């Protein structure tokens, strides 16, 4: 197992967790579009809200993961469900009114007082993601859109039971590199 992140800060947190748990995991600082791994050297790759939403050229990430996966290898990643970009960032009824086109692919950007970007998340439709996977010669096995759990009434950020009953906040793509692929 190897853990990769672009952020030195995230890797510092990982080192702290590794030390406190006693589980040693090799940590590598790397860009997801240029993985420092050999071709066909990985059995399973995963990203839980990692690079995919934050990389302007996520198709490059798909190609790079396909390069390092062995034939038959799995690539599973989660992103913010693209549908949520159409709605305001609010967990209540105010978050149920469409304010932006689902097809508006401009990035969501937050800036500090000086106008510097402090957070940016790209937007792709479900179709865009599927086309990225197909172009990278990956096969989509499943697209999981988790439903809000029955009885769960806690609010987390812009998500809560009001919005959660109507549409998913997360999209999980389960893919593989077909056996016999180069």
PDB file of C-alpha atoms in Angstrom:
ATOM      1  CA  UNK A   1       0.000   0.000   0.000  1.00  0.00           C
ATOM      2  CA  UNK A   2       1.185   3.519  -0.820  1.00  0.00           C
ATOM      3  CA  UNK A   3      -0.562   6.801   0.002  1.00  0.00           C
ATOM      4  CA  UNK A   4      -0.110   9.776  -2.326  1.00  0.00           C
ATOM      5  CA  UNK A   5      -1.101  13.404  -1.947  1.00  0.00           C
ATOM      6  CA  UNK A   6      -0.082  16.670  -3.525  1.00  0.00           C
ATOM      7  CA  UNK A   7      -0.377  18.472  -0.197  1.00  0.00           C
ATOM      8  CA  UNK A   8       2.605  18.400   2.171  1.00  0.00           C
ATOM      9  CA  UNK A   9       0.181  19.371   4.948  1.00  0.00           C
ATOM     10  CA  UNK A  10      -2.021  16.349   4.315  1.00  0.00           C
ATOM     11  CA  UNK A  11       1.036  14.112   4.307  1.00  0.00           C
ATOM     12  CA  UNK A  12       2.099  15.595   7.682  1.00  0.00           C
ATOM     13  CA  UNK A  13      -1.328  14.631   9.076  1.00  0.00           C
ATOM     14  CA  UNK A  14      -0.901  11.154   7.604  1.00  0.00           C
ATOM     15  CA  UNK A  15       2.518  10.784   9.267  1.00  0.00           C
ATOM     16  CA  UNK A  16       0.987  11.784  12.604  1.00  0.00           C
ATOM     17  CA  UNK A  17      -1.837   9.249  12.192  1.00  0.00           C
ATOM     18  CA  UNK A  18       0.626   6.583  11.117  1.00  0.00           C
ATOM     19  CA  UNK A  19       2.754   7.214  14.209  1.00  0.00           C
ATOM     20  CA  UNK A  20      -0.226   7.183  16.588  1.00  0.00           C
ATOM     21  CA  UNK A  21      -1.738   4.018  15.067  1.00  0.00           C
ATOM     22  CA  UNK A  22       1.521   2.137  14.637  1.00  0.00           C
ATOM     23  CA  UNK A  23       0.588   1.342  11.024  1.00  0.00           C
ATOM     24  CA  UNK A  24       3.375   2.366   8.697  1.00  0.00           C
ATOM     25  CA  UNK A  25       2.244   3.383   5.221  1.00  0.00           C
ATOM     26  CA  UNK A  26       4.689   4.736   2.649  1.00  0.00           C
ATOM     27  CA  UNK A  27       3.741   8.353   1.890  1.00  0.00           C
ATOM     28  CA  UNK A  28       4.570  10.037  -1.403  1.00  0.00           C
ATOM     29  CA  UNK A  29       4.044  13.638  -2.425  1.00  0.00           C
ATOM     30  CA  UNK A  30       2.872  13.526  -6.029  1.00  0.00           C
ATOM     31  CA  UNK A  31       0.594  15.081  -8.611  1.00  0.00           C
ATOM     32  CA  UNK A  32      -2.246  12.725  -9.594  1.00  0.00           C
ATOM     33  CA  UNK A  33      -1.643  13.522 -13.264  1.00  0.00           C
ATOM     34  CA  UNK A  34       1.969  12.270 -12.989  1.00  0.00           C
ATOM     35  CA  UNK A  35       2.073   9.288 -10.663  1.00  0.00           C
ATOM     36  CA  UNK A  36       5.585   8.154  -9.703  1.00  0.00           C
ATOM     37  CA  UNK A  37       4.648   4.508 -10.254  1.00  0.00           C
ATOM     38  CA  UNK A  38       5.621   2.000 -12.936  1.00  0.00           C
ATOM     39  CA  UNK A  39       3.259   0.979 -15.711  1.00  0.00           C
ATOM     40  CA  UNK A  40       0.905  -1.871 -14.736  1.00  0.00           C
ATOM     41  CA  UNK A  41       2.228  -1.944 -11.148  1.00  0.00           C
ATOM     42  CA  UNK A  42      -0.989  -1.343  -9.167  1.00  0.00           C
ATOM     43  CA  UNK A  43      -3.772  -3.802  -8.303  1.00  0.00           C
ATOM     44  CA  UNK A  44      -6.190  -1.302  -6.752  1.00  0.00           C
ATOM     45  CA  UNK A  45      -6.323   2.479  -6.719  1.00  0.00           C
ATOM     46  CA  UNK A  46      -8.798   4.563  -4.795  1.00  0.00           C
ATOM     47  CA  UNK A  47      -9.532   8.182  -4.086  1.00  0.00           C
ATOM     48  CA  UNK A  48     -12.135   9.302  -1.575  1.00  0.00           C
ATOM     49  CA  UNK A  49     -12.839  12.922  -2.488  1.00  0.00           C
ATOM     50  CA  UNK A  50      -9.173  13.253  -3.380  1.00  0.00           C
ATOM     51  CA  UNK A  51      -7.659  14.621  -6.562  1.00  0.00           C
ATOM     52  CA  UNK A  52     -10.547  14.137  -8.995  1.00  0.00           C
ATOM     53  CA  UNK A  53     -12.702  17.152  -8.050  1.00  0.00           C
ATOM     54  CA  UNK A  54      -9.692  19.421  -7.615  1.00  0.00           C
ATOM     55  CA  UNK A  55      -7.791  18.775 -10.846  1.00  0.00           C
ATOM     56  CA  UNK A  56      -8.706  20.901 -13.848  1.00  0.00           C
ATOM     57  CA  UNK A  57      -7.874  18.044 -16.258  1.00  0.00           C
ATOM     58  CA  UNK A  58      -9.403  15.038 -14.523  1.00  0.00           C
ATOM     59  CA  UNK A  59      -9.220  13.076 -17.798  1.00  0.00           C
ATOM     60  CA  UNK A  60      -5.425  13.168 -17.346  1.00  0.00           C
ATOM     61  CA  UNK A  61      -5.857  11.520 -13.936  1.00  0.00           C
ATOM     62  CA  UNK A  62      -7.979   8.762 -15.489  1.00  0.00           C
ATOM     63  CA  UNK A  63      -5.303   8.115 -18.141  1.00  0.00           C
ATOM     64  CA  UNK A  64      -2.580   8.078 -15.490  1.00  0.00           C
ATOM     65  CA  UNK A  65      -4.445   5.647 -13.240  1.00  0.00           C
ATOM     66  CA  UNK A  66      -5.130   3.420 -16.264  1.00  0.00           C
ATOM     67  CA  UNK A  67      -1.389   3.483 -17.017  1.00  0.00           C
ATOM     68  CA  UNK A  68      -0.385   2.246 -13.551  1.00  0.00           C
ATOM     69  CA  UNK A  69      -3.193  -0.319 -13.153  1.00  0.00           C
ATOM     70  CA  UNK A  70      -2.532  -3.938 -13.956  1.00  0.00           C
ATOM     71  CA  UNK A  71      -5.054  -5.579 -16.299  1.00  0.00           C
ATOM     72  CA  UNK A  72      -7.983  -6.574 -14.093  1.00  0.00           C
ATOM     73  CA  UNK A  73      -7.030  -3.867 -11.578  1.00  0.00           C
ATOM     74  CA  UNK A  74      -9.706  -1.742  -9.905  1.00  0.00           C
ATOM     75  CA  UNK A  75     -10.033   2.062  -9.763  1.00  0.00           C
ATOM     76  CA  UNK A  76     -12.656   3.371  -7.333  1.00  0.00           C
ATOM     77  CA  UNK A  77     -13.136   7.067  -6.677  1.00  0.00           C
ATOM     78  CA  UNK A  78     -15.705   9.365  -5.169  1.00  0.00           C
ATOM     79  CA  UNK A  79     -16.583  12.917  -6.029  1.00  0.00           C
ATOM     80  CA  UNK A  80     -19.192  15.419  -5.099  1.00  0.00           C
ATOM     81  CA  UNK A  81     -22.269  14.415  -7.095  1.00  0.00           C
ATOM     82  CA  UNK A  82     -22.395  16.799 -10.063  1.00  0.00           C
ATOM     83  CA  UNK A  83     -26.089  17.506  -9.514  1.00  0.00           C
ATOM     84  CA  UNK A  84     -25.381  19.523  -6.369  1.00  0.00           C
ATOM     85  CA  UNK A  85     -23.680  22.299  -8.346  1.00  0.00           C
ATOM     86  CA  UNK A  86     -27.126  23.339  -9.573  1.00  0.00           C
ATOM     87  CA  UNK A  87     -28.306  24.166  -6.052  1.00  0.00           C
ATOM     88  CA  UNK A  88     -27.243  26.697  -3.394  1.00  0.00           C
ATOM     89  CA  UNK A  89     -24.921  25.526  -0.604  1.00  0.00           C
ATOM     90  CA  UNK A  90     -27.605  25.226   2.093  1.00  0.00           C
ATOM     91  CA  UNK A  91     -28.831  22.146   4.018  1.00  0.00           C
ATOM     92  CA  UNK A  92     -32.450  23.353   4.348  1.00  0.00           C
ATOM     93  CA  UNK A  93     -35.298  24.260   2.012  1.00  0.00           C
ATOM     94  CA  UNK A  94     -33.217  27.131   0.625  1.00  0.00           C
ATOM     95  CA  UNK A  95     -30.940  24.468  -0.874  1.00  0.00           C
ATOM     96  CA  UNK A  96     -33.711  22.979  -3.015  1.00  0.00           C
ATOM     97  CA  UNK A  97     -34.031  25.674  -5.667  1.00  0.00           C
ATOM     98  CA  UNK A  98     -32.051  25.326  -8.883  1.00  0.00           C
ATOM     99  CA  UNK A  99     -29.817  28.391  -9.342  1.00  0.00           C
ATOM    100  CA  UNK A 100     -27.253  27.158 -11.876  1.00  0.00           C
ATOM    101  CA  UNK A 101     -27.351  24.896 -14.909  1.00  0.00           C
ATOM    102  CA  UNK A 102     -26.167  21.344 -14.397  1.00  0.00           C
ATOM    103  CA  UNK A 103     -24.218  21.841 -17.628  1.00  0.00           C
ATOM    104  CA  UNK A 104     -22.328  24.914 -16.356  1.00  0.00           C
ATOM    105  CA  UNK A 105     -18.815  23.513 -16.084  1.00  0.00           C
ATOM    106  CA  UNK A 106     -17.196  26.527 -14.453  1.00  0.00           C
ATOM    107  CA  UNK A 107     -15.232  25.611 -11.337  1.00  0.00           C
ATOM    108  CA  UNK A 108     -16.558  26.446  -7.897  1.00  0.00           C
ATOM    109  CA  UNK A 109     -14.001  28.889  -6.465  1.00  0.00           C
ATOM    110  CA  UNK A 110     -13.619  30.503  -3.030  1.00  0.00           C
ATOM    111  CA  UNK A 111     -11.303  33.474  -2.580  1.00  0.00           C
ATOM    112  CA  UNK A 112      -9.777  35.213   0.424  1.00  0.00           C
ATOM    113  CA  UNK A 113     -10.031  38.929   1.204  1.00  0.00           C
ATOM    114  CA  UNK A 114      -7.195  39.686  -1.273  1.00  0.00           C
ATOM    115  CA  UNK A 115      -8.876  37.797  -4.105  1.00  0.00           C
ATOM    116  CA  UNK A 116      -6.518  34.804  -3.952  1.00  0.00           C
ATOM    117  CA  UNK A 117      -8.073  31.427  -4.657  1.00  0.00           C
ATOM    118  CA  UNK A 118      -8.243  29.415  -1.439  1.00  0.00           C
ATOM    119  CA  UNK A 119     -10.426  26.568  -2.731  1.00  0.00           C
ATOM    120  CA  UNK A 120     -11.406  25.395  -6.207  1.00  0.00           C
ATOM    121  CA  UNK A 121     -13.435  22.386  -7.230  1.00  0.00           C
ATOM    122  CA  UNK A 122     -14.085  21.453 -10.841  1.00  0.00           C
ATOM    123  CA  UNK A 123     -17.493  20.477 -12.167  1.00  0.00           C
ATOM    124  CA  UNK A 124     -18.114  17.653 -14.601  1.00  0.00           C
ATOM    125  CA  UNK A 125     -21.427  16.006 -15.462  1.00  0.00           C
ATOM    126  CA  UNK A 126     -21.912  12.272 -14.985  1.00  0.00           C
ATOM    127  CA  UNK A 127     -21.586  11.922 -18.759  1.00  0.00           C
ATOM    128  CA  UNK A 128     -18.286  13.825 -18.702  1.00  0.00           C
ATOM    129  CA  UNK A 129     -16.911  11.418 -16.101  1.00  0.00           C
ATOM    130  CA  UNK A 130     -18.041   8.356 -18.053  1.00  0.00           C
ATOM    131  CA  UNK A 131     -16.441   9.700 -21.246  1.00  0.00           C
ATOM    132  CA  UNK A 132     -13.163  10.314 -19.335  1.00  0.00           C
ATOM    133  CA  UNK A 133     -13.178   6.709 -18.134  1.00  0.00           C
ATOM    134  CA  UNK A 134     -13.985   5.257 -21.553  1.00  0.00           C
ATOM    135  CA  UNK A 135     -11.300   7.407 -23.220  1.00  0.00           C
ATOM    136  CA  UNK A 136      -8.762   6.017 -20.716  1.00  0.00           C
ATOM    137  CA  UNK A 137      -9.801   2.440 -21.626  1.00  0.00           C
ATOM    138  CA  UNK A 138     -11.348   1.848 -18.224  1.00  0.00           C
ATOM    139  CA  UNK A 139     -14.635   0.005 -17.771  1.00  0.00           C
ATOM    140  CA  UNK A 140     -17.382   1.384 -15.552  1.00  0.00           C
ATOM    141  CA  UNK A 141     -18.662  -1.434 -13.338  1.00  0.00           C
ATOM    142  CA  UNK A 142     -20.943   0.602 -11.082  1.00  0.00           C
ATOM    143  CA  UNK A 143     -21.979   4.138 -10.267  1.00  0.00           C
ATOM    144  CA  UNK A 144     -23.110   4.358  -6.654  1.00  0.00           C
ATOM    145  CA  UNK A 145     -25.257   7.323  -5.599  1.00  0.00           C
ATOM    146  CA  UNK A 146     -25.752   6.812  -1.853  1.00  0.00           C
ATOM    147  CA  UNK A 147     -29.167   7.681  -0.494  1.00  0.00           C
ATOM    148  CA  UNK A 148     -29.571   9.684   2.703  1.00  0.00           C
ATOM    149  CA  UNK A 149     -29.820   7.147   5.563  1.00  0.00           C
ATOM    150  CA  UNK A 150     -33.309   6.738   7.025  1.00  0.00           C
ATOM    151  CA  UNK A 151     -33.538   8.328  10.452  1.00  0.00           C
ATOM    152  CA  UNK A 152     -30.330  10.329  10.034  1.00  0.00           C
ATOM    153  CA  UNK A 153     -31.121  13.908  11.061  1.00  0.00           C
ATOM    154  CA  UNK A 154     -27.692  15.497  11.504  1.00  0.00           C
ATOM    155  CA  UNK A 155     -26.513  18.318   9.263  1.00  0.00           C
ATOM    156  CA  UNK A 156     -23.032  18.196   7.791  1.00  0.00           C
ATOM    157  CA  UNK A 157     -22.002  21.341   5.942  1.00  0.00           C
ATOM    158  CA  UNK A 158     -24.527  21.954   3.201  1.00  0.00           C
ATOM    159  CA  UNK A 159     -26.051  18.467   3.614  1.00  0.00           C
ATOM    160  CA  UNK A 160     -28.892  17.453   5.835  1.00  0.00           C
ATOM    161  CA  UNK A 161     -32.070  15.398   5.725  1.00  0.00           C
ATOM    162  CA  UNK A 162     -34.027  18.024   3.753  1.00  0.00           C
ATOM    163  CA  UNK A 163     -31.725  17.933   0.712  1.00  0.00           C
ATOM    164  CA  UNK A 164     -30.638  14.360   1.278  1.00  0.00           C
ATOM    165  CA  UNK A 165     -34.156  13.025   0.681  1.00  0.00           C
ATOM    166  CA  UNK A 166     -34.191  14.462  -2.848  1.00  0.00           C
ATOM    167  CA  UNK A 167     -30.760  13.941  -4.406  1.00  0.00           C
ATOM    168  CA  UNK A 168     -27.351  12.429  -3.639  1.00  0.00           C
ATOM    169  CA  UNK A 169     -24.345  14.401  -2.467  1.00  0.00           C
ATOM    170  CA  UNK A 170     -21.819  11.796  -3.575  1.00  0.00           C
ATOM    171  CA  UNK A 171     -21.046   9.817  -6.718  1.00  0.00           C
ATOM    172  CA  UNK A 172     -18.832   6.737  -6.374  1.00  0.00           C
ATOM    173  CA  UNK A 173     -17.372   5.304  -9.581  1.00  0.00           C
ATOM    174  CA  UNK A 174     -16.271   1.659  -9.555  1.00  0.00           C
ATOM    175  CA  UNK A 175     -14.123   0.811 -12.573  1.00  0.00           C
ATOM    176  CA  UNK A 176     -11.568  -1.664 -13.747  1.00  0.00           C
ATOM    177  CA  UNK A 177      -8.923  -2.041 -16.411  1.00  0.00           C
ATOM    178  CA  UNK A 178     -10.175  -4.904 -18.550  1.00  0.00           C
ATOM    179  CA  UNK A 179      -8.021  -8.040 -18.603  1.00  0.00           C
ATOM    180  CA  UNK A 180      -5.998  -8.112 -21.797  1.00  0.00           C
ATOM    181  CA  UNK A 181      -5.551  -4.323 -21.777  1.00  0.00           C
ATOM    182  CA  UNK A 182      -2.103  -2.925 -22.364  1.00  0.00           C
TER     183      UNK A 182
END
